[in-house]
Coordinates of C-alpha atoms in Angstrom, one line a residue:
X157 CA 91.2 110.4 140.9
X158 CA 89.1 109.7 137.7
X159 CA 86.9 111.9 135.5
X160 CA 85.8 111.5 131.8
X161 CA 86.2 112.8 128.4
X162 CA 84.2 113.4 125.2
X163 CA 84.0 109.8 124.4
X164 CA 83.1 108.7 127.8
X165 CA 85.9 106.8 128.9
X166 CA 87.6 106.8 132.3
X167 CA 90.5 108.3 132.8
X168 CA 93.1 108.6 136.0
X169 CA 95.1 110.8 136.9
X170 CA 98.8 110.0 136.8
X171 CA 100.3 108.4 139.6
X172 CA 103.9 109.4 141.0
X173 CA 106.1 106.3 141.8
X174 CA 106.9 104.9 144.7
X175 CA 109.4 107.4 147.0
X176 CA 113.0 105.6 147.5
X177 CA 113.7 104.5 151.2
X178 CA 116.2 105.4 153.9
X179 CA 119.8 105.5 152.5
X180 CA 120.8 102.2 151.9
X181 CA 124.3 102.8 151.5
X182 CA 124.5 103.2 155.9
X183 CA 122.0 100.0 156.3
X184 CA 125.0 98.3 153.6
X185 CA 127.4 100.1 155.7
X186 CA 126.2 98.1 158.8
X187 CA 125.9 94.7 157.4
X188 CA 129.7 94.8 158.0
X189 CA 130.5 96.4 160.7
X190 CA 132.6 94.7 163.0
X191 CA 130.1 94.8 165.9
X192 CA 127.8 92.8 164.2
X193 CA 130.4 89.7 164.4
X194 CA 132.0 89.0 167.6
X195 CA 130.1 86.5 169.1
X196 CA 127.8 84.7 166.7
X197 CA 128.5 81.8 164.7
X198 CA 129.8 82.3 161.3
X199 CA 126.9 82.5 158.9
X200 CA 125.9 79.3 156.6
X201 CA 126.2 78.8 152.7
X202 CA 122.3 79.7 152.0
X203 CA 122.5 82.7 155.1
X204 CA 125.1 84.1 152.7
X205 CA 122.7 83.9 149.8
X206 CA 119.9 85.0 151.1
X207 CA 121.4 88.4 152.6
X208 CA 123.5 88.4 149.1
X209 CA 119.8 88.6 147.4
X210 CA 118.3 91.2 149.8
X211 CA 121.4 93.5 148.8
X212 CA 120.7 93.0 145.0
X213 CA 117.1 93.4 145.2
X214 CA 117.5 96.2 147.5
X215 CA 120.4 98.2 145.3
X216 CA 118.3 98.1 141.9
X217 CA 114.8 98.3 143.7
X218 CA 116.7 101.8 144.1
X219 CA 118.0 102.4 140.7
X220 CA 114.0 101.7 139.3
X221 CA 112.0 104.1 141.9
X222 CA 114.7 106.8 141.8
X223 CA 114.2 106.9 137.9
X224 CA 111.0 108.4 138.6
X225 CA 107.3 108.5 136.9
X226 CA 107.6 107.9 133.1
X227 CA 107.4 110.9 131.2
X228 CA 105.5 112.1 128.0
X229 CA 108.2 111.5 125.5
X230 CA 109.7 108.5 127.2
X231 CA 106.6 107.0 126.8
X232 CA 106.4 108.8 122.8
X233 CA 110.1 106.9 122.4
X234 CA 109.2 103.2 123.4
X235 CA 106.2 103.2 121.2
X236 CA 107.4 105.4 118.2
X237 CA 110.5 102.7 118.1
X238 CA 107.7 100.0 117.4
X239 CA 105.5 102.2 115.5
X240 CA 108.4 104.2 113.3
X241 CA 111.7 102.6 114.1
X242 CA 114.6 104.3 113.7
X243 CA 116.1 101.5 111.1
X244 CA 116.4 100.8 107.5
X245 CA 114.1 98.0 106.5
X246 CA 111.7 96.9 103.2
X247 CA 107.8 95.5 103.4
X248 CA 105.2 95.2 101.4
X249 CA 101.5 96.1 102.0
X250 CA 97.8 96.3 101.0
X251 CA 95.6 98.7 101.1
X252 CA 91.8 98.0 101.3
X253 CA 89.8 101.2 101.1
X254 CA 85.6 101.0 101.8
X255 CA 82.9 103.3 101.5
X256 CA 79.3 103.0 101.9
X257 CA 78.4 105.0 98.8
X258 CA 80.8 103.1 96.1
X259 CA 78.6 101.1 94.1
X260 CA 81.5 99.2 92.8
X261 CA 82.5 97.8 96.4
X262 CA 86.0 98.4 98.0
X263 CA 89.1 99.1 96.2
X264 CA 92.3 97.7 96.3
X265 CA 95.9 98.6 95.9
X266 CA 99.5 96.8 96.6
X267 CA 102.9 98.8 97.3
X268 CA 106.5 98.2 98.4
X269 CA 108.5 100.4 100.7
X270 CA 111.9 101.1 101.3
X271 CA 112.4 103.3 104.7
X272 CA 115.6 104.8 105.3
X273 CA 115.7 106.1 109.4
X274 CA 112.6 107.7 110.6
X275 CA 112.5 110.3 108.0
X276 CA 112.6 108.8 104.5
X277 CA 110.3 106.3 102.9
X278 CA 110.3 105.0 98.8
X279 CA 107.0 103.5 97.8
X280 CA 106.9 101.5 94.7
X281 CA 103.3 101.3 93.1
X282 CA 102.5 97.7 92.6
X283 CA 98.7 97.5 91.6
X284 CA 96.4 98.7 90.1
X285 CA 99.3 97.2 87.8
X286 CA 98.6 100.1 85.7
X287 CA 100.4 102.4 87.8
X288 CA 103.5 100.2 88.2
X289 CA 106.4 100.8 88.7
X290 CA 105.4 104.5 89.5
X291 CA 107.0 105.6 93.0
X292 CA 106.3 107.9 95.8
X293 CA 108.8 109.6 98.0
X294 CA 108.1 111.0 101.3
X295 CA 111.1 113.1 102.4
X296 CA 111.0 114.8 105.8
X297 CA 107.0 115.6 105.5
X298 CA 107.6 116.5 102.2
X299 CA 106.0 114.3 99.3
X300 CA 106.8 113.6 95.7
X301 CA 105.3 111.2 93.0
X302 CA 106.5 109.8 89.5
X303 CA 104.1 108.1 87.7
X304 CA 105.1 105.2 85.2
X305 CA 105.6 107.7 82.1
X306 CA 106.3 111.3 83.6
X307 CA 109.2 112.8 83.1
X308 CA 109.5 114.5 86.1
X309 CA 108.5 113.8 89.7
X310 CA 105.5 116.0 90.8
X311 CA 105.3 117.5 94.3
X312 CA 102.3 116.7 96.7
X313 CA 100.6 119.3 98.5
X314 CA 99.3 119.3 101.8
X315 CA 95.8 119.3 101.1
X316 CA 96.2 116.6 98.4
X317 CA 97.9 114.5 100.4
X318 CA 94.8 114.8 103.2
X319 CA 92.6 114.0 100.6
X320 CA 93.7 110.9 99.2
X321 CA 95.5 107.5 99.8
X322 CA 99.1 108.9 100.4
X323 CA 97.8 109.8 104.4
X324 CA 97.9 106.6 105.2
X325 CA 101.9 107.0 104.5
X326 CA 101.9 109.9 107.2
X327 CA 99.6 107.5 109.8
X328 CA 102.3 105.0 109.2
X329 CA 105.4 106.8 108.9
X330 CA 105.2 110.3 110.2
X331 CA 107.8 111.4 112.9
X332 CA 106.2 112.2 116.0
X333 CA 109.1 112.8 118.0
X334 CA 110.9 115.6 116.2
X335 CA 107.6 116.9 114.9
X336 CA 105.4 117.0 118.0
X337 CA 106.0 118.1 121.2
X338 CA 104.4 115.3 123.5
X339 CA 101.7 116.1 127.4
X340 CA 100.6 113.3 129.1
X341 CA 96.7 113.9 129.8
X342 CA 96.6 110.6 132.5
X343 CA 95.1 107.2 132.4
X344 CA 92.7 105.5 130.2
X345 CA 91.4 101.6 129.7
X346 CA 90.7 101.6 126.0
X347 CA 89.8 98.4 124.5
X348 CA 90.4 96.2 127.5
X349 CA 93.8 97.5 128.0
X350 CA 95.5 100.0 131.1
X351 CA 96.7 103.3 128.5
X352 CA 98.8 106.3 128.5
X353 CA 97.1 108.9 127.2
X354 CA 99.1 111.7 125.0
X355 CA 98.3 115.3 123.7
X356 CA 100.9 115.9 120.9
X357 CA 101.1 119.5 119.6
X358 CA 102.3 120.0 116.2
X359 CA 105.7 121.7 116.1
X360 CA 106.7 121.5 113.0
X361 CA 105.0 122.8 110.4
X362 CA 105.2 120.3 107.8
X363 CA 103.8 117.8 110.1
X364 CA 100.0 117.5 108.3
X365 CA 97.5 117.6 111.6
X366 CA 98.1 120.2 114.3
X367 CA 97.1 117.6 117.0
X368 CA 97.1 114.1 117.5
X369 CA 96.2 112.1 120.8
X370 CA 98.0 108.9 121.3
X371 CA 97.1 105.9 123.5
X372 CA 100.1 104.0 124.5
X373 CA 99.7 100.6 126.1
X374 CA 101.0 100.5 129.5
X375 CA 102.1 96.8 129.8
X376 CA 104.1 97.4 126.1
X377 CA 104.2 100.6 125.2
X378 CA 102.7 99.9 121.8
X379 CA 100.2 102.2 119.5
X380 CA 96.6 101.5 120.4
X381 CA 94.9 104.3 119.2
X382 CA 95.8 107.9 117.3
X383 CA 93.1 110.6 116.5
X384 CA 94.2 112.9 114.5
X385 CA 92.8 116.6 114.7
X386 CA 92.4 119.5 112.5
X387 CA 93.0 123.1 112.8
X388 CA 89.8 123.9 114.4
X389 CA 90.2 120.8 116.9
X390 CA 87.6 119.1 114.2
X391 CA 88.6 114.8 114.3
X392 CA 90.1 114.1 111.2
X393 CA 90.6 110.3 111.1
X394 CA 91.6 107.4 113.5
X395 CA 94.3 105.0 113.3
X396 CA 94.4 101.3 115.4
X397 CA 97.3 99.4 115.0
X398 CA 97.0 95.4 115.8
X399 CA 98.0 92.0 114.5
X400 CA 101.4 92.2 116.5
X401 CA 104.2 90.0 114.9
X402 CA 107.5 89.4 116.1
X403 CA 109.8 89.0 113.2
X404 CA 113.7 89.9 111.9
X405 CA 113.1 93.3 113.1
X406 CA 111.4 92.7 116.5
X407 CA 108.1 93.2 117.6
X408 CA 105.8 95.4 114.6
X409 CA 101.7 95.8 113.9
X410 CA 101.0 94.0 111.0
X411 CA 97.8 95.5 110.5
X412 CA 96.8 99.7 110.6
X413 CA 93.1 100.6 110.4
X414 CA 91.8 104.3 109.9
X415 CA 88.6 105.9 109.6
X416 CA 88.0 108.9 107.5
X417 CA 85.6 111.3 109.9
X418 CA 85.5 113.2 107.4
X419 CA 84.2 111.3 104.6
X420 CA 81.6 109.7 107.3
X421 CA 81.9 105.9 106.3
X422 CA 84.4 105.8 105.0
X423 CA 87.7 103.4 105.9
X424 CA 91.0 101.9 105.4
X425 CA 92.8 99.1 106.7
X426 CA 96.5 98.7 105.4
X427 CA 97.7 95.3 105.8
X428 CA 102.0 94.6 106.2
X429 CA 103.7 91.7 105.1
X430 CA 107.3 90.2 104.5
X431 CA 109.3 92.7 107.0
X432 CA 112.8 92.6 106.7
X433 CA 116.2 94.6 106.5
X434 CA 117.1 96.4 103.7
X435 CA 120.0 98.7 102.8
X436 CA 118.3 101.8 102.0
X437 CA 121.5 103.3 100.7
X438 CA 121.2 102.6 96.9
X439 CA 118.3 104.1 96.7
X440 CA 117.4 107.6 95.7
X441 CA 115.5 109.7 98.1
X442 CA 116.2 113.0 96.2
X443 CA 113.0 113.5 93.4
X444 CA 115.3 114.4 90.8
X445 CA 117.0 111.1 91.4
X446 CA 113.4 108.9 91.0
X447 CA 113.6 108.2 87.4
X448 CA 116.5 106.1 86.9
X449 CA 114.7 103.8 89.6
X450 CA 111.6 103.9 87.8
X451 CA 113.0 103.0 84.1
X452 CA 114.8 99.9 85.6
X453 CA 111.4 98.8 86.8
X454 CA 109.8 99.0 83.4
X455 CA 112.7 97.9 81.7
X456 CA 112.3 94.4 83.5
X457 CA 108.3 94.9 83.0
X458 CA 108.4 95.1 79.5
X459 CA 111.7 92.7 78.7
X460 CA 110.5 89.3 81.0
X461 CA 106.8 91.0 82.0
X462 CA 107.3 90.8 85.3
X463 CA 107.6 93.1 88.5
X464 CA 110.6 93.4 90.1
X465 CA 111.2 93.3 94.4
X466 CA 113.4 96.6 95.6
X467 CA 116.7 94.2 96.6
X468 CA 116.7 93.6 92.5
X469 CA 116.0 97.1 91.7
X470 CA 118.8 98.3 94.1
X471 CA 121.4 96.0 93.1
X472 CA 120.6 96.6 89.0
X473 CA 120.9 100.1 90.1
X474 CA 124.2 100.2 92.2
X475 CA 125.7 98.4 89.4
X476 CA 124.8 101.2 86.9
X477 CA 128.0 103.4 85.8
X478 CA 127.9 106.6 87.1

């Protein structure tokens, strides 16, 4: 059964799988029973296969329809482990941000991250190179920066962190699984392609939006579409993911767009490159711990004038004496 929502797009209904059939463990039972035997011939070679087949395909047609319909946060899991995975790994990105009001055109910025698990991210500021090597930590929804000369890291707030270019850091990274609790609404076809469709409830209450719906590619299970929702029920922003590359670390979206509703014209897209494992350990996810980080990075700046990647930065810093 179909109906429609605010945007106009059809949706379906879930639909239950199919029920499993007659107990195939008596019909298995039978294939050997020694009534079936007496007179006939003995079976040939390819008989034997093809009742050996019928038995396989019958056994694990069993095992996939007595799983059952796919569930809210099944369907959350497959696409959060393309989305957010639960994995160390480094990349680099670009973020591209337009509005129809700057006279001075679109700005630019470059940053490297470290993530450590779903939960912990590092950000290195890369350019404007003004702002290299400061860093930004994201800790369990919580947010810190150290610019290039401070002497302490300063915490974000919420509402500063809605406001500016650290959100696209939650769109990215956020945890939906442990901060949401996840309602499939049905069935949608958005841009060409057969959709879950998710209501996710904010449970936590660091998480920044209070709602977010999610539409999760059938065939895939990846990220399609997010719309992130206020307090009121206002649209905040949007996030598309595309450009899917398969890499060291399997199959990721090299490309996130978001639109500030907001800000009306205003948009985003962050652009991912050079994906690949990392050992987060050596590096410090604790604020307190940000500056010894930070001064190896302008150490290297000012001494050979140069940036330095995070694999150099760890490594000068594990070899530091305690």
């Amino acid at each position: 059964m179909r109906d429609s929502d605010h945007h106009g797009q059809s949706r379906t209904n879930v639909r239950e799988g199919p029920t499993r059939p007659a107990d195939w463990g008596d019909d298995l039972h039978a294939l050997n029973d020694s009534t079936l035997r007496p007179t006939r011939p003995a079976p040939s070679a390819a008989s034997r296969a093809r009742l050996a087949t019928a038995v396989f395909v019958l056994i694990f047609a069993g095992a996939a329809t007595s799983a059952g319909p796919a569930t809210a946060t099944s369907i959350l899991r497959r696409a959060e482990a393309l989305r957010n995975p639960d994995r160390d790994y480094a990349i680099d990105f670009a973020l591209e941000v337009r509005n129809p009001e700057w006279t001075f055109g679109p700005r630019h910025s470059r940053y490297a991250l470290v993530a450590q698990g779903k939960d912990r991210s590092l950000v290195l500021m890369r350019e404007p190179s003004a702002f290299y090597p400061g860093l930004l930590l994201i800790d369990q929804g919580r947010y810190w920066l150290l610019y290039r000369r401070a002497a302490h890291p300063l915490e974000v707030s919420a509402a500063q962190v809605l406001a500016g270019d650290i959100v696209n850091g939650d769109l990215a990274r956020s945890n939906l699984l442990s901060s949401y609790e996840a309602r499939l609404d049905g069935e949608e076809t958005l841009d060409a392609q057969a959709c879950w469709r998710l209501s996710l409830d904010r449970r936590d209450p660091r998480a920044l939006h209070p709602r977010v719906v999610a539409w999760i590619a059938r065939r895939d299970s990846r990220p399609v579409r997010f719309e992130y929702h206020g307090a009121t029920g206002t649209r905040l922003r949007t996030a598309t993911w595309s450009d899917w590359k398969r890499g060291a670390l399997g199959w990721r979206a090299m490309r996130l767009d978001a639109e500030n509703l907001v800000r009306v014209g205003e948009s985003t897209t962050v652009t991912f490159d050079n994906l690949r494992p990392i050992d987060a350990s050596v590096f410090p996810f604790e604020p307190e711990r940000l500056a010894p980080l930070r001064d190896i990075a302008m150490k290297i700046l000012e001494a050979e004038g140069r940036q330095a990647s995070f694999e150099e930065l760890g490594n000068r810093l594990a070899s530091r004496k305690p």
